Short mmCIF file of C-alpha atoms and ligand atoms in Angstrom, two decimals:
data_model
loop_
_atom_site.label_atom_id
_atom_site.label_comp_id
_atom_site.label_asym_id
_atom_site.label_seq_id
_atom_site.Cartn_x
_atom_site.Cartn_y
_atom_site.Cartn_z
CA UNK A 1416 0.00 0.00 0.00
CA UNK A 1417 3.26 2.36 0.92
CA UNK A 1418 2.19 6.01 1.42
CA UNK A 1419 -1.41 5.66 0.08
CA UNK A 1420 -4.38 7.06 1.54
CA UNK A 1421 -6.09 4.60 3.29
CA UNK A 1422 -9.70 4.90 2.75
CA UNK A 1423 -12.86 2.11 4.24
CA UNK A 1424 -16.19 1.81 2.35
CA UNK A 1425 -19.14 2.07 4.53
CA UNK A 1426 -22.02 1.18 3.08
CA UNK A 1427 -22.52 -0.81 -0.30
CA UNK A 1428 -25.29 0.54 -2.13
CA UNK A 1429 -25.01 2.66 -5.78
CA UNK A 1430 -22.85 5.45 -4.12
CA UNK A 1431 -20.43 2.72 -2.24
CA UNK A 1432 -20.39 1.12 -5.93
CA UNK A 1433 -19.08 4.24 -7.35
CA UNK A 1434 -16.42 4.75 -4.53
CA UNK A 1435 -14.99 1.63 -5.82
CA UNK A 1436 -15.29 2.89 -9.28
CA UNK A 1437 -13.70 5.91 -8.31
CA UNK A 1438 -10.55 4.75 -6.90
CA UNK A 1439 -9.57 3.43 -10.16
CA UNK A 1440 -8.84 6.81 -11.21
CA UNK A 1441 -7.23 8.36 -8.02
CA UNK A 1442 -3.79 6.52 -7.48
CA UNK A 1443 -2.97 8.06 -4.51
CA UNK A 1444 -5.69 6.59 -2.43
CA UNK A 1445 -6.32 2.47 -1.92
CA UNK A 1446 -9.91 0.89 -0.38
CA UNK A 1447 -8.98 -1.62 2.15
CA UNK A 1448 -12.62 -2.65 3.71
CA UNK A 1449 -16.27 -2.59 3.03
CA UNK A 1450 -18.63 -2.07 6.17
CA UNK A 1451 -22.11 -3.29 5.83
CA UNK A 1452 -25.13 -3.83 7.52
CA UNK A 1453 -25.59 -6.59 5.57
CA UNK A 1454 -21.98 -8.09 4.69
CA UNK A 1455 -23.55 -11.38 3.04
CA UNK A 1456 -25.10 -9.87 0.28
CA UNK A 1457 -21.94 -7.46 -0.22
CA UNK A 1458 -19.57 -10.74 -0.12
CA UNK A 1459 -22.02 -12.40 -3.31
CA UNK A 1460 -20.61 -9.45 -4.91
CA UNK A 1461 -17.28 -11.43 -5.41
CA UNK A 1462 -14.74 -8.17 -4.78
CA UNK A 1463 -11.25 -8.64 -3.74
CA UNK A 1464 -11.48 -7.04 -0.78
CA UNK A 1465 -12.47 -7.75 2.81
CA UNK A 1466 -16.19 -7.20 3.73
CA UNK A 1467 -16.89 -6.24 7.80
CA UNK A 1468 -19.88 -5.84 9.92
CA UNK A 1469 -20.53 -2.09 10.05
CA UNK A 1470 -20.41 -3.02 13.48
CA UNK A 1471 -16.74 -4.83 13.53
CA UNK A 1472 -15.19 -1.38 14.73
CA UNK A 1473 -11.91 -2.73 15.42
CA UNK A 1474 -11.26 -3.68 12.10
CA UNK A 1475 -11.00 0.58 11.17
CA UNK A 1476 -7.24 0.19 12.54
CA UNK A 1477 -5.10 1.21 9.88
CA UNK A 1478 -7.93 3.46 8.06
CA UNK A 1479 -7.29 6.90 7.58
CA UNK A 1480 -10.66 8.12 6.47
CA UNK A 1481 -14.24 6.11 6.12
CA UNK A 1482 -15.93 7.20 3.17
CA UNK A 1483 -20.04 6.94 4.49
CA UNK A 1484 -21.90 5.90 1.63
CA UNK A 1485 -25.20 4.86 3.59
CA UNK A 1486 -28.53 6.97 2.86
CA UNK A 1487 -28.94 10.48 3.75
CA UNK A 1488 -32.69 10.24 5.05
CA UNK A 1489 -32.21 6.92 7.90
CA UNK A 1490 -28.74 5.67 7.71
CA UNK A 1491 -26.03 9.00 7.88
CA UNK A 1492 -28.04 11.02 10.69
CA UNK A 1493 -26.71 7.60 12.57
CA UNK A 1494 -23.90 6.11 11.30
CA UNK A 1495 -22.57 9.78 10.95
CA UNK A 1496 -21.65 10.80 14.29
CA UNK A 1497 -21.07 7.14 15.07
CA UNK A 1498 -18.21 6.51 12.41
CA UNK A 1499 -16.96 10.42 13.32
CA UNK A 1500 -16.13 9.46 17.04
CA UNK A 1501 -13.86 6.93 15.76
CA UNK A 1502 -12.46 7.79 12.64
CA UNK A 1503 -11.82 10.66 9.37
CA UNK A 1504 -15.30 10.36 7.88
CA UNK A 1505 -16.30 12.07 4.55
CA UNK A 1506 -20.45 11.51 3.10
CA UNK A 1507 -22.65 12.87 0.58
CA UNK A 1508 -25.31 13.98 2.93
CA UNK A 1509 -28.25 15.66 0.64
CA UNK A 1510 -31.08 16.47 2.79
CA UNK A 1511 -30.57 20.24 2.53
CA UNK A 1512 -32.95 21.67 5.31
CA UNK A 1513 -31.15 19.73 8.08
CA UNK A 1514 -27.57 20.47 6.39
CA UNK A 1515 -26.99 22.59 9.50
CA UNK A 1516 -28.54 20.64 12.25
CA UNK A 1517 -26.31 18.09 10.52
CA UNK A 1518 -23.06 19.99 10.48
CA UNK A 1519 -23.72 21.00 13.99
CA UNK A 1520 -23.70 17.47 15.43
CA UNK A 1521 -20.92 16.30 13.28
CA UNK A 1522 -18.92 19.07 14.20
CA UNK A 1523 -19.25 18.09 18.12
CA UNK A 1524 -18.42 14.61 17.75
CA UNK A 1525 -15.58 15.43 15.15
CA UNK A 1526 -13.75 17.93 18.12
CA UNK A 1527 -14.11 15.57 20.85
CA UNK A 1528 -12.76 12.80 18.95
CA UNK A 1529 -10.00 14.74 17.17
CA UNK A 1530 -11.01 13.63 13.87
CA UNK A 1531 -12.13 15.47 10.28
CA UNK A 1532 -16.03 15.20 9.20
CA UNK A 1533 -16.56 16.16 5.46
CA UNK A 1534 -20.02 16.46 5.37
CA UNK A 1535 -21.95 16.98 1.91
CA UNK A 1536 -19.26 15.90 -0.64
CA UNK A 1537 -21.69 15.28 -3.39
CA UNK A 1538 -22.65 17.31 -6.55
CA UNK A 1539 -25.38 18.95 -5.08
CA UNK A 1540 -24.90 20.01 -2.27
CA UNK A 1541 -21.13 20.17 -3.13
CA UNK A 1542 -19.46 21.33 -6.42
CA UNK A 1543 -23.04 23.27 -7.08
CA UNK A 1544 -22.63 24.81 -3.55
CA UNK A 1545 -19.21 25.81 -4.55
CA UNK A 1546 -20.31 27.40 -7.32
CA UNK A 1547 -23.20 28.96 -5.87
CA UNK A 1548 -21.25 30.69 -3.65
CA UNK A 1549 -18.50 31.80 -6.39
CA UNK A 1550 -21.43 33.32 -8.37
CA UNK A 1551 -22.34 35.18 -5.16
CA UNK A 1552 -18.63 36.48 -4.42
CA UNK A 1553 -18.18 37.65 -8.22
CA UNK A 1554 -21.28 39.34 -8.82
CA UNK A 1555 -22.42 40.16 -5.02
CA UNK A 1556 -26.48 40.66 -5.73
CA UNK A 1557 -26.63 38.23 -8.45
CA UNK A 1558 -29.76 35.63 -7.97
CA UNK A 1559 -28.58 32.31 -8.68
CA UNK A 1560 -30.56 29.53 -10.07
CA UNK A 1561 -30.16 26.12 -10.36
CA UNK A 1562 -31.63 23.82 -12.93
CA UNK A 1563 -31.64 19.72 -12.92
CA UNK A 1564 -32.28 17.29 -15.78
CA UNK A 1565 -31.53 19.34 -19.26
CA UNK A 1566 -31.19 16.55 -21.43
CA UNK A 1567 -34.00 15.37 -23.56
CA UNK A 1568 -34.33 12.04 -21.14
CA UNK A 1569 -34.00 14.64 -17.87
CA UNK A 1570 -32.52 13.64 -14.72
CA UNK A 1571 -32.99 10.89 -12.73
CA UNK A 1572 -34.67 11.81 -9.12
CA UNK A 1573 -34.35 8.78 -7.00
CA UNK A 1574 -36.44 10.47 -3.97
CA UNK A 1575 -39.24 11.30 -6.49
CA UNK A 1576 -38.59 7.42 -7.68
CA UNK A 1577 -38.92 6.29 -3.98
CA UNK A 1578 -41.82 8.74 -3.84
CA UNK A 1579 -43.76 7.09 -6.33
CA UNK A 1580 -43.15 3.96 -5.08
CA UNK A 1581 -45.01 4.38 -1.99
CA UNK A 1582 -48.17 4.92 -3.82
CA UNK A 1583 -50.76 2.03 -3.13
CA UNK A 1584 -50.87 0.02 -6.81
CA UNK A 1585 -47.35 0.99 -8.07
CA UNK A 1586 -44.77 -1.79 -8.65
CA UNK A 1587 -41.93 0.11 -10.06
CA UNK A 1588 -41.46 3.52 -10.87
CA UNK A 1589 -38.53 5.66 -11.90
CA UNK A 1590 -39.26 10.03 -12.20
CA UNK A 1591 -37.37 12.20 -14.82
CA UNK A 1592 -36.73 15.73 -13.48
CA UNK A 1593 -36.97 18.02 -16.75
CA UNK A 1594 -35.81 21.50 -16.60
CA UNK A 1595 -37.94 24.17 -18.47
CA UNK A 1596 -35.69 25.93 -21.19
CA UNK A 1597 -37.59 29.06 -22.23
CA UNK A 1598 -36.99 29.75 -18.05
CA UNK A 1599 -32.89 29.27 -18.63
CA UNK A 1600 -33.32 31.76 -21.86
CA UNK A 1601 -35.13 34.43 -19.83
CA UNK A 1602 -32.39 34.40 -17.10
CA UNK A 1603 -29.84 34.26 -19.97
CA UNK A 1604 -31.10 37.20 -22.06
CA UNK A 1605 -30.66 38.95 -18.49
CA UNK A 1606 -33.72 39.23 -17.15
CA UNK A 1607 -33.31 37.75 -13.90
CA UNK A 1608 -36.97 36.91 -13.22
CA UNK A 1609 -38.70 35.70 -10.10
CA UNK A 1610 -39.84 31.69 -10.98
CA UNK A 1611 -42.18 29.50 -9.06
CA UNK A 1612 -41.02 25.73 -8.87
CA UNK A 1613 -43.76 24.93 -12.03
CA UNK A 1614 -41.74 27.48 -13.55
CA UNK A 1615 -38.30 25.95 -13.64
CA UNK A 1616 -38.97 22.30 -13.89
CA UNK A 1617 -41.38 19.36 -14.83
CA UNK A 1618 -41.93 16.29 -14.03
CA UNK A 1619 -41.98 13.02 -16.11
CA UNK A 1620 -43.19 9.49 -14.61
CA UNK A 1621 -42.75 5.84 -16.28
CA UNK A 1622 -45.15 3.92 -13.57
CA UNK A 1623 -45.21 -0.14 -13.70
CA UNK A 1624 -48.59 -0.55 -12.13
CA UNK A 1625 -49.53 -3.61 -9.63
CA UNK A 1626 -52.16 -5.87 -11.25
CA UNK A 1627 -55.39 -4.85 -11.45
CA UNK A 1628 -54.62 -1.45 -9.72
CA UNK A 1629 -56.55 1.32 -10.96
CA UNK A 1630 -54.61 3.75 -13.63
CA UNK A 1631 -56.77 6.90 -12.98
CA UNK A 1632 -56.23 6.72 -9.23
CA UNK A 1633 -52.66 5.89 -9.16
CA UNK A 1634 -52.63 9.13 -11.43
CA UNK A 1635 -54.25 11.95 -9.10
CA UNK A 1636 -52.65 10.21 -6.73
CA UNK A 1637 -49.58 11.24 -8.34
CA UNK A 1638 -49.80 14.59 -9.74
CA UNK A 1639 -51.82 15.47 -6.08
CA UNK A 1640 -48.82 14.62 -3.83
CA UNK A 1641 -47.67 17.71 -2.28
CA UNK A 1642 -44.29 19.20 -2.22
CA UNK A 1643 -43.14 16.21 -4.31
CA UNK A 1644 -45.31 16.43 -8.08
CA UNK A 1645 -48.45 19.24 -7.08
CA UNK A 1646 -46.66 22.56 -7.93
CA UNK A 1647 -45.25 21.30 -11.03
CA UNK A 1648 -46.71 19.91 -14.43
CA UNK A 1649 -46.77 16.47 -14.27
CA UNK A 1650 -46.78 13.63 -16.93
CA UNK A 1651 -47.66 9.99 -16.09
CA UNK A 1652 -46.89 7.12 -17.96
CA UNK A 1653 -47.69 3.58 -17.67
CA UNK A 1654 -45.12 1.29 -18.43
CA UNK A 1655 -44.29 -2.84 -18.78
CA UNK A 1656 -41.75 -3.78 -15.69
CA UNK A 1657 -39.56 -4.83 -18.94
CA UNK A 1658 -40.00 -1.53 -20.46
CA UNK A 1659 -38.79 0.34 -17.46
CA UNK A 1660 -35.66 -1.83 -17.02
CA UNK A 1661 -35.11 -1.82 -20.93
CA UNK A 1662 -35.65 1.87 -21.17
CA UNK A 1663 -34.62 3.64 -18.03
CA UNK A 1664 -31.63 1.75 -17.06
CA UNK A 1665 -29.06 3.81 -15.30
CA UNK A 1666 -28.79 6.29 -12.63
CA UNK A 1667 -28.65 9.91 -15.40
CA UNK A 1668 -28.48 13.14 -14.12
CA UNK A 1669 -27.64 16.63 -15.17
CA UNK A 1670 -27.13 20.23 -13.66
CA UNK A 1671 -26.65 24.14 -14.26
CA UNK A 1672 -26.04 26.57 -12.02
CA UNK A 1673 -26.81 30.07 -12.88
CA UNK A 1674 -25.94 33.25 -11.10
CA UNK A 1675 -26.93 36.72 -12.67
CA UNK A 1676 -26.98 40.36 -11.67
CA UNK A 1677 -24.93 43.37 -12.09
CA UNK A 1678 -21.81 44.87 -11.75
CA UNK A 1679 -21.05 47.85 -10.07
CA UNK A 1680 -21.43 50.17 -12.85
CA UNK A 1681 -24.81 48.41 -13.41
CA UNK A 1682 -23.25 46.15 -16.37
CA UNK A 1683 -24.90 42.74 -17.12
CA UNK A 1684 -23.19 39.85 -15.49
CA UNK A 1685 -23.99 36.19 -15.78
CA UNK A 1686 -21.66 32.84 -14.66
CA UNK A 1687 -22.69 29.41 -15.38
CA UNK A 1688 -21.93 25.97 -14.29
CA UNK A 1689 -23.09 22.58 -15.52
CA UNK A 1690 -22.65 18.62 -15.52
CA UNK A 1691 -23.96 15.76 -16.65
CA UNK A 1692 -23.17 12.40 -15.32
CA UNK A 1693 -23.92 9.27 -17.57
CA UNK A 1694 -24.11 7.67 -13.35
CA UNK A 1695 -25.01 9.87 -10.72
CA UNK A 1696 -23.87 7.53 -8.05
CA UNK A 1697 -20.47 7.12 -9.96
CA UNK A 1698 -20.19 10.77 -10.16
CA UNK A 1699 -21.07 11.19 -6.64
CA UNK A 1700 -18.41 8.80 -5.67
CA UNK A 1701 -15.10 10.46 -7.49
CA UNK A 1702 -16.19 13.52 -5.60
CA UNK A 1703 -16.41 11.61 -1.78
CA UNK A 1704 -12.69 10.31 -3.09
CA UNK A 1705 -11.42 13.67 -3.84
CA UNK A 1706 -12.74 14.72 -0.41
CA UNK A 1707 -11.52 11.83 1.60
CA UNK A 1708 -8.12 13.20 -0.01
CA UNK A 1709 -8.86 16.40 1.51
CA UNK A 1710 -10.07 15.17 5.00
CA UNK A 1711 -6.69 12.95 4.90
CA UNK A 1712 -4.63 16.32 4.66
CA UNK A 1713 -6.83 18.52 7.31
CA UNK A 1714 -6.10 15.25 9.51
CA UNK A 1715 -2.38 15.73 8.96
CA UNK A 1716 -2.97 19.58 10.01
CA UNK A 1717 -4.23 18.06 13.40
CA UNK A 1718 -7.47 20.02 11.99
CA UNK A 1719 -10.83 18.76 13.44
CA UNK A 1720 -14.50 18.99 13.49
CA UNK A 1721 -16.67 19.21 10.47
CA UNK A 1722 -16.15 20.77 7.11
CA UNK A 1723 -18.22 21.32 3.92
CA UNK A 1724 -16.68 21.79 0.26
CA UNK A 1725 -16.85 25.37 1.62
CA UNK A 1726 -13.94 25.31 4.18
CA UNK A 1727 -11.42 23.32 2.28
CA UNK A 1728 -9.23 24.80 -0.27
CA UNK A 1729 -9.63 23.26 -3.88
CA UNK A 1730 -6.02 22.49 -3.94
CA UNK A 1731 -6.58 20.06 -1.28
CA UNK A 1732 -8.79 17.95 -3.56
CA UNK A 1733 -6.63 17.28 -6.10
CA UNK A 1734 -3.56 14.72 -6.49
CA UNK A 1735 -1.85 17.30 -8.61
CA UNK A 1736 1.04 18.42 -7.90
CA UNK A 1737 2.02 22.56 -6.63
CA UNK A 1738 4.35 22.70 -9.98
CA UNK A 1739 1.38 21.46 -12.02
CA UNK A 1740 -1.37 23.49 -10.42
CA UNK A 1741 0.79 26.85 -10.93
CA UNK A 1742 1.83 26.08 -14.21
CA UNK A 1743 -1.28 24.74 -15.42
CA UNK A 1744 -4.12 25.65 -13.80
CA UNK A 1745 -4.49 29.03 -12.09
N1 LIG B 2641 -24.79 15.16 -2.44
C1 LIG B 2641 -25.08 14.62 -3.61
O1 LIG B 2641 -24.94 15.25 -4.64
C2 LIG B 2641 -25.57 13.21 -3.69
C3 LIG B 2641 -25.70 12.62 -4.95
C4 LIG B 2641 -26.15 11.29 -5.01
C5 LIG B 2641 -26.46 10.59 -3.85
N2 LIG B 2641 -26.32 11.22 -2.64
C6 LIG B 2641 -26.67 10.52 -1.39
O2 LIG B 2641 -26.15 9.22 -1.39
C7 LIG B 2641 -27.05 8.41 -0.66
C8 LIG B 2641 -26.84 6.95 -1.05
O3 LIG B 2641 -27.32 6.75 -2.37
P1 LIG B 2641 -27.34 5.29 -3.03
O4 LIG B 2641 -27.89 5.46 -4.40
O5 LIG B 2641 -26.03 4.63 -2.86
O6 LIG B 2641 -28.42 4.55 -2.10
P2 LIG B 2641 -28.65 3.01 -1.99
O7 LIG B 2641 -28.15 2.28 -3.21
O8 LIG B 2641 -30.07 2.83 -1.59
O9 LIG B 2641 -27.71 2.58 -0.76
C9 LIG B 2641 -27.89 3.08 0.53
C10 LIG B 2641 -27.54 1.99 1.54
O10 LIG B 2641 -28.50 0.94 1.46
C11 LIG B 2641 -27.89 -0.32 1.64
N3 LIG B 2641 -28.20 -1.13 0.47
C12 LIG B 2641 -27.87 -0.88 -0.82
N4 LIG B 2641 -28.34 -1.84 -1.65
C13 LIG B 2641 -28.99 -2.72 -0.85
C14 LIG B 2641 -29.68 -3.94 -1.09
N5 LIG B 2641 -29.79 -4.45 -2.32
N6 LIG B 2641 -30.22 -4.58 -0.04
C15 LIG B 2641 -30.10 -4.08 1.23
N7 LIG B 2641 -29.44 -2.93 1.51
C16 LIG B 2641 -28.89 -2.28 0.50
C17 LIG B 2641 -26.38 -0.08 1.78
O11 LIG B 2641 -26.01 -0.11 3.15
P3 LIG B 2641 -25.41 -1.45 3.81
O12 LIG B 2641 -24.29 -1.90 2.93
O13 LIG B 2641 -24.97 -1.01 5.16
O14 LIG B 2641 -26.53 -2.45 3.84
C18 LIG B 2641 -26.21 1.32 1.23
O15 LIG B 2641 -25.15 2.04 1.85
C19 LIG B 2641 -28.43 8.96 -1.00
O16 LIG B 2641 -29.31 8.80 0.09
C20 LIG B 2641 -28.17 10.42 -1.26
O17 LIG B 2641 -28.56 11.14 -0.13
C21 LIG B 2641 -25.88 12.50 -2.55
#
């Protein structure tokens, strides 16, 4: 292993997949261990390395950061603070209203233990908060906007997806985020309107129905569920189970972040961000790696506590070298 970052898996789901995936790009950091709540299944998996109870805590000897890869809604408000007392931690934590309830309990555990907590390393929150806030420090009264799912298929929301799913006579279900272009145009020719949510976005369903469950039901059902598909325009459309895994496969996402205003002298300013990720999870897991990188070298500081994408400077992320960043980068 020599002088590699040490990093543990915790959690095996999509995200923990694309960890693994991850690592095959970063050279400078090595997986060692999966933790799992359920190791068994993980171990059918076949992977070369060693697979742990989540609760086999002695076996984190040797780690130098768990990357959490659990769920944000159940499994990280837990396994969070539990994994912090003991170790570097870095997760994807997306559940932006409790972000600084969050923050504030990973933060206590971190200090007392004398360990880093990277909370939030994803794409959004993450990069997008990065930029968010750069569009805010360039152009200091610019609104910024963000957009989700701009390719013709849209974007993949799996917490719509698990929304639909609880619906009483739905199988399967998958739900497309599409953003509304004529609402990216406005902001673009500069004139920084005020949107509602139906304004920015709608909603596209592919529904595998139970048998003999009504389609009209299932369908107000649907477009009537609030916060989730009421303020937007919703489509619903009733597919085979073989359709949705032969059409739909994948986990495909997309975003843009926009921040407009003016300058000082009242001159039009606009900055823009976007990405689109073939895998979501995938995606989502290069960025936990290039953070567990970064919680690795706060560690080495004797830094502690918890930290957001905010806090750490971008150099930290990246395996490149000073010479390289100076001479090609800045
Ligand atoms: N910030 C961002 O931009 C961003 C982007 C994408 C995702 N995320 C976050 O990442 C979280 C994880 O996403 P995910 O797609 O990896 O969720 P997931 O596939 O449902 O996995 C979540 C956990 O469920 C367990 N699990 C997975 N597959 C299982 C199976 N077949 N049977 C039983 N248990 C299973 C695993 O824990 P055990 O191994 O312990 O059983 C896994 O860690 C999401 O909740 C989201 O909040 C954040």
């Amino acid at each position: 292993m020599g002088n590699k970052i040490n990093v543990a898996i915790v959690g095996y789901g999509n995200v923990g997949k694309g960890v693994l995936s991850a690592l095959k790009q970063n050279a400078d950091i090595t997986a060692s261990a999966i933790f799992s709540r359920s190791p068994e299944r993980v171990k059918k998996e076949g992977l070369s390395l060693p697979v742990y109870s989540i609760d086999a805590i002695e076996k984190l000897k040797g780690i130098d950061v768990a990357i959490l890869c659990g769920g944000s809604k159940d499994d990280l408000p837990a396994q969070g603070p539990q994994f912090a007392a003991l170790i570097n931690t870095v997760d994807s934590f997306d559940n932006h209203s409790k972000i600084p309830e969050y923050f504030a309990q990973m933060d206590s555990v971190a200090k007392k233990s004398s360990k880093v907590a990277v909370i939030s390393a994803g794409w959004d929150p993450g990069t997008f908060s990065l930029e968010r806030v750069m569009g805010t420090v360039v152009i200091p009264n610019a609104k910024m906007y963000g957009f989700y799912g701009l390719s013709p298929k849209g974007g993949l929301s799996m917490g719509h997806s698990d929304a639909l799913r609880t619906i009483n006579g739905v199988k399967d279900a998958r739900q497309y985020t599409h953003a509304i272009g004529e609402a990216i145009e406005k902001i673009r020719n500069g004139e920084n309107p005020t949107f509602t949510a139906r304004d920015m976005h709608w909603r596209e369903c592919f529904v595998v129905l139970e048998e003999g469950a009504d389609k009209e039901k299932v369908t107000q059902e649907i477009v009537s569920m609030p916060g989730y598909f009421e303020p937007y325009r919703t489509v619903v459309n009733f597919v085979t189970e073989e359709e949705l895994k032969a059409q739909y496969a994948g986990f495909p996402h997309d975003g843009l972040v926009i921040g407009a205003g003016v300058l000082g002298g009242g001159e039009k300013a606009l900055v823009e961000y976007r990405n689109t990720w073939e895998s979501n999870p995938v995606a989502t897991g290069h960025i936990l790696v290039a953070h567990a990188r970064a919680a690795y070298r706060l560690a080495e500081e004797r830094k502690t506590g918890a930290f957001t994408i905010l806090d750490i400077p971008p150099a930290y992320l990246t395996n490149k070298s000073r010479e390289e960043l100076l001479r090609s980068f800045v």
